[in-house]
Amino acid sequence: MDIASLLGIASGIFLIVGAIFLGGDIHNFINIPGLMIVGGGSLATTLLTFQFRDVFAAFKAAYFVFSKEKEDPNEAVAIMISLCQISRRQGLLELSKIETDSGFLKKACGLIADGSSNDVIRNALITEIESLKMRHFIVQDVFRKMGIYSPAFGMLGTLIGLVQMLSNLQEPSQIGPAMATALLTTFYGSLMSTMFFLPIAGKLKARTILEVINLEIMLEGSISILDNNNPVILYEKLSSFISARLRKPMKEMVGR
C-alpha cells in the first residue's frame, strides 16, 4: 500500500472534519441536493467527455495508487544485470525462455533472442513506451477534467440555490435550505477538486514518470546486452537513471 497517498488523504479529511467540528455542527455541512449537483454533474460530464472504458480505467488506476507500492528502479537495474549474466553464460537464445509478468520485458527478451538489430529493438520498445504514455495521459486527464468540472458544478449549484432563495423570499422557512444549497455546493466542488481529483491526477502522473523510467532502463539494458554483454558496463550505464543517493551498489544486485 502507498503510505504517502493514504496518509495524505486521511490527514486532509481529518483536518477538514476537525475544523468543522471545532466550528459547529457537522450536520450543517451535509446537503444531499448539493452533493447530487456536484458529484452527479461531474460524473455525468466526465462520461460525456470520455469513453466509459477510459473512465472505468481511471478509477481502477486510482485504486492502484493506494493499494500498490511504487516500483523501485533499482529492481529494474538488477533484473537487467541478471539477464546479462544469463546471456553471457548460456547465450542470447536463453533469454527467450525468461518467465516474467512484464510484457515489455518479455518483448525485449524476445527481440534480443531473435537477433534483432539495435535499431529494431529501440524502435519497437520506444513505440511501446510512447503508447503507454498516451494511455496513461488519458487516465490522468479523466481526473484533471473532474477537477475542473466539480468547482464549475459547485458554482452552478450556488446559482440554483440563489434562484430558489430569491423565488421564496415571501416564505422565510425556505430561505435557509436554499442558502445552504447555494453555499455548500461551492464547498463540495472545491473540496472534491483540491482534495481528491487533482491530487489523484498528480499521483498518477508521478507513477507514470516512474514507470517510464523503469521501461527506459529495460530498453537501454536490452541494447547494452546486445552490444557488449558486460554486467559492469551495464550497471554503470543503467544506474545513471537513478539519483545518486538512491542508487544501490552493484554488489547488492549481482546474483539476485
Coordinates of C-alpha atoms in Angstrom, one line a residue:
M1 CA 0.0 0.0 0.0
D2 CA 1.2 3.5 -0.8
I3 CA 1.5 5.0 2.7
A4 CA 2.1 8.6 1.4
S5 CA -1.2 8.6 -0.5
L6 CA -3.2 7.1 2.3
L7 CA -1.6 9.5 4.8
G8 CA -2.3 12.5 2.6
I9 CA -6.0 11.7 2.1
A10 CA -6.5 10.7 5.8
S11 CA -4.8 13.7 7.2
G12 CA -6.6 16.1 4.9
I13 CA -10.0 14.7 5.7
F14 CA -9.2 14.6 9.4
L15 CA -8.1 18.3 9.5
I16 CA -11.1 19.5 7.5
V17 CA -13.6 17.5 9.5
G18 CA -11.8 18.5 12.7
A19 CA -12.1 22.2 11.7
I20 CA -15.8 21.7 11.1
F21 CA -16.4 20.1 14.5
L22 CA -14.5 22.9 16.2
G23 CA -16.6 25.5 14.5
G24 CA -20.0 23.9 15.0
D25 CA -22.3 21.1 14.0
I26 CA -21.1 18.8 11.1
H27 CA -24.7 18.2 10.1
N28 CA -24.8 21.8 8.8
F29 CA -22.3 20.7 6.1
I30 CA -24.4 17.8 4.8
N31 CA -26.6 18.7 1.9
I32 CA -27.9 15.9 -0.3
P33 CA -29.1 18.2 -3.2
G34 CA -25.7 19.9 -3.2
L35 CA -23.9 16.5 -3.4
M36 CA -26.2 15.4 -6.2
I37 CA -25.4 18.5 -8.2
V38 CA -21.6 18.4 -7.8
G39 CA -21.0 14.6 -7.7
G40 CA -23.6 13.6 -10.2
G41 CA -22.9 16.5 -12.5
S42 CA -19.2 16.0 -12.5
L43 CA -19.5 12.3 -13.2
A44 CA -22.1 12.8 -16.0
T45 CA -20.0 15.4 -17.7
T46 CA -16.9 13.2 -17.4
L47 CA -18.8 10.3 -19.1
L48 CA -19.8 12.8 -21.8
T49 CA -16.2 13.8 -22.3
F50 CA -14.6 10.3 -22.3
Q51 CA -15.5 6.8 -23.3
F52 CA -16.8 4.7 -20.5
R53 CA -13.9 2.3 -20.6
D54 CA -11.5 5.2 -20.1
V55 CA -13.4 6.4 -17.0
F56 CA -13.5 2.9 -15.7
A57 CA -9.8 2.5 -16.3
A58 CA -9.1 5.8 -14.5
F59 CA -11.0 4.8 -11.3
K60 CA -9.3 1.4 -11.5
A61 CA -5.9 3.2 -11.7
A62 CA -6.8 5.4 -8.8
Y63 CA -7.4 2.3 -6.7
F64 CA -3.9 1.1 -7.5
V65 CA -2.5 4.5 -6.4
F66 CA -3.5 3.5 -2.8
S67 CA -3.1 -0.3 -3.0
K68 CA 0.2 -0.8 -4.9
E69 CA 3.7 0.2 -3.8
K70 CA 5.7 2.2 -6.3
E71 CA 8.3 0.3 -8.3
D72 CA 11.9 0.7 -7.4
P73 CA 14.2 1.5 -10.5
N74 CA 16.9 -0.4 -8.7
E75 CA 14.9 -3.6 -9.2
A76 CA 14.8 -2.9 -12.9
V77 CA 18.6 -2.5 -13.0
A78 CA 19.0 -5.7 -11.0
I79 CA 16.8 -7.6 -13.5
M80 CA 18.8 -6.4 -16.5
I81 CA 22.1 -7.4 -14.8
S82 CA 20.6 -10.8 -14.1
L83 CA 19.6 -11.1 -17.8
C84 CA 23.0 -10.0 -18.8
Q85 CA 24.6 -12.7 -16.7
I86 CA 22.3 -15.4 -18.2
S87 CA 23.0 -14.3 -21.7
R88 CA 26.8 -14.4 -21.1
R89 CA 26.7 -17.9 -19.6
Q90 CA 24.1 -19.6 -21.7
G91 CA 23.7 -17.4 -24.8
L92 CA 21.2 -14.8 -26.1
L93 CA 18.7 -17.5 -27.1
E94 CA 18.2 -18.4 -23.5
L95 CA 16.5 -15.0 -22.9
S96 CA 13.5 -16.2 -24.9
K97 CA 12.8 -18.7 -22.1
I98 CA 12.6 -16.0 -19.4
E99 CA 9.4 -16.0 -17.4
T100 CA 8.2 -12.6 -16.4
D101 CA 4.9 -10.7 -15.7
S102 CA 6.2 -7.7 -17.7
G103 CA 5.0 -7.8 -21.3
F104 CA 7.6 -5.1 -22.1
L105 CA 10.5 -7.1 -20.7
K106 CA 9.2 -10.3 -22.4
K107 CA 9.1 -8.5 -25.7
A108 CA 12.6 -7.1 -25.2
C109 CA 14.0 -10.6 -24.4
G110 CA 12.3 -12.0 -27.5
L111 CA 13.8 -9.4 -29.8
I112 CA 17.3 -10.0 -28.4
A113 CA 16.9 -13.7 -28.7
D114 CA 15.8 -13.3 -32.3
G115 CA 18.9 -11.5 -33.1
S116 CA 17.2 -8.2 -34.0
S117 CA 19.3 -5.1 -34.7
N118 CA 19.8 -2.3 -32.2
D119 CA 17.5 0.0 -34.3
V120 CA 14.7 -2.6 -34.5
I121 CA 14.8 -3.2 -30.7
R122 CA 15.0 0.5 -29.9
N123 CA 12.2 1.5 -32.3
A124 CA 9.9 -1.3 -31.1
L125 CA 10.4 -0.6 -27.4
I126 CA 10.1 3.2 -27.9
T127 CA 6.8 2.7 -29.6
E128 CA 5.7 0.6 -26.5
I129 CA 6.8 3.4 -24.2
E130 CA 5.0 6.2 -26.2
S131 CA 1.9 4.1 -26.3
L132 CA 1.9 3.7 -22.6
K133 CA 2.4 7.4 -22.1
M134 CA -0.7 8.1 -24.2
R135 CA -2.8 5.6 -22.4
H136 CA -1.8 7.0 -19.0
F137 CA -2.3 10.5 -20.2
I138 CA -6.0 9.7 -20.9
V139 CA -6.3 8.2 -17.4
Q140 CA -4.8 11.3 -15.8
D141 CA -6.9 13.6 -17.9
V142 CA -10.1 12.0 -16.6
F143 CA -9.2 13.2 -13.1
R144 CA -7.9 16.5 -14.3
K145 CA -11.2 17.2 -16.1
M146 CA -13.2 16.1 -13.0
G147 CA -11.0 18.6 -11.0
I148 CA -12.2 21.3 -13.4
Y149 CA -15.8 20.2 -13.6
S150 CA -16.5 19.9 -9.9
P151 CA -15.9 23.5 -9.0
A152 CA -17.9 24.6 -12.0
F153 CA -20.8 22.5 -10.9
G154 CA -20.3 23.9 -7.4
M155 CA -20.9 27.4 -8.9
L156 CA -23.9 26.1 -10.8
G157 CA -25.3 24.7 -7.6
T158 CA -24.8 28.1 -6.0
L159 CA -26.8 29.8 -8.7
I160 CA -29.5 27.2 -8.3
G161 CA -29.6 27.8 -4.6
L162 CA -29.7 31.6 -5.1
V163 CA -32.6 31.3 -7.6
Q164 CA -34.5 29.1 -5.2
M165 CA -33.8 31.6 -2.3
L166 CA -34.9 34.6 -4.3
S167 CA -38.1 32.9 -5.6
N168 CA -39.1 32.2 -2.0
L169 CA -38.4 35.4 -0.2
Q170 CA -42.0 35.5 0.9
E171 CA -41.5 32.2 2.7
P172 CA -38.7 32.7 5.3
S173 CA -38.7 28.9 6.1
Q174 CA -37.4 28.2 2.6
I175 CA -34.6 30.7 2.6
G176 CA -32.3 28.7 4.9
P177 CA -32.3 25.4 2.9
A178 CA -31.9 27.3 -0.4
M179 CA -29.0 29.3 1.0
A180 CA -27.4 26.1 2.4
T181 CA -27.5 24.5 -1.1
A182 CA -26.1 27.7 -2.6
L183 CA -23.1 27.8 -0.3
L184 CA -22.4 24.1 0.2
T185 CA -22.3 23.2 -3.5
T186 CA -19.3 25.6 -3.9
F187 CA -17.7 23.9 -0.8
Y188 CA -18.3 20.4 -2.2
G189 CA -16.9 21.4 -5.6
S190 CA -13.8 22.9 -4.2
L191 CA -13.3 20.1 -1.8
M192 CA -13.6 17.3 -4.4
S193 CA -11.3 19.1 -6.8
T194 CA -8.5 20.1 -4.4
M195 CA -8.7 17.1 -2.1
F196 CA -9.4 14.2 -4.4
F197 CA -9.4 14.7 -8.2
L198 CA -6.4 16.9 -8.8
P199 CA -4.1 15.1 -6.3
I200 CA -5.0 11.7 -7.8
A201 CA -4.2 13.1 -11.2
G202 CA -0.9 14.3 -9.9
K203 CA -0.1 11.0 -8.2
L204 CA -0.9 9.1 -11.4
K205 CA 1.4 11.4 -13.4
A206 CA 4.2 10.7 -10.9
R207 CA 3.6 6.9 -11.2
T208 CA 3.7 7.2 -15.0
I209 CA 7.1 9.0 -14.9
L210 CA 8.5 6.3 -12.6
E211 CA 7.1 3.5 -14.8
V212 CA 8.6 5.2 -17.9
I213 CA 12.0 5.3 -16.1
N214 CA 11.8 1.6 -15.4
L215 CA 10.9 0.9 -19.0
E216 CA 13.7 3.1 -20.3
I217 CA 16.1 1.2 -18.0
M218 CA 14.9 -2.1 -19.7
L219 CA 15.3 -0.5 -23.1
E220 CA 18.8 0.7 -22.6
G221 CA 19.7 -2.5 -20.8
S222 CA 18.5 -4.6 -23.8
I223 CA 20.6 -2.6 -26.2
S224 CA 23.6 -2.9 -23.9
I225 CA 23.2 -6.7 -23.6
L226 CA 23.2 -6.9 -27.4
D227 CA 26.2 -4.5 -27.8
N228 CA 28.7 -5.6 -25.2
N229 CA 27.1 -8.0 -22.7
N230 CA 29.2 -6.8 -19.8
P231 CA 27.4 -6.5 -16.4
V232 CA 29.8 -3.8 -15.1
I233 CA 29.3 -1.6 -18.1
L234 CA 25.6 -2.3 -18.0
Y235 CA 25.3 -1.3 -14.3
E236 CA 27.2 1.9 -14.8
K237 CA 25.0 2.8 -17.7
L238 CA 21.7 2.0 -16.2
S239 CA 22.4 3.3 -12.7
S240 CA 22.6 6.8 -14.3
F241 CA 18.8 6.7 -14.4
I242 CA 18.7 6.7 -10.6
S243 CA 19.5 9.5 -8.2
A244 CA 22.9 9.0 -6.6
R245 CA 21.5 8.9 -3.1
L246 CA 19.0 6.2 -4.0
R247 CA 21.4 4.2 -6.2
K248 CA 22.3 0.7 -4.9
P249 CA 25.8 -0.7 -5.3
M250 CA 26.3 -3.4 -7.9
K251 CA 27.3 -6.0 -5.4
E252 CA 23.7 -5.9 -4.0
M253 CA 22.3 -6.6 -7.4
V254 CA 24.6 -9.4 -8.6
G255 CA 23.3 -12.9 -8.2
R256 CA 19.7 -11.9 -7.3

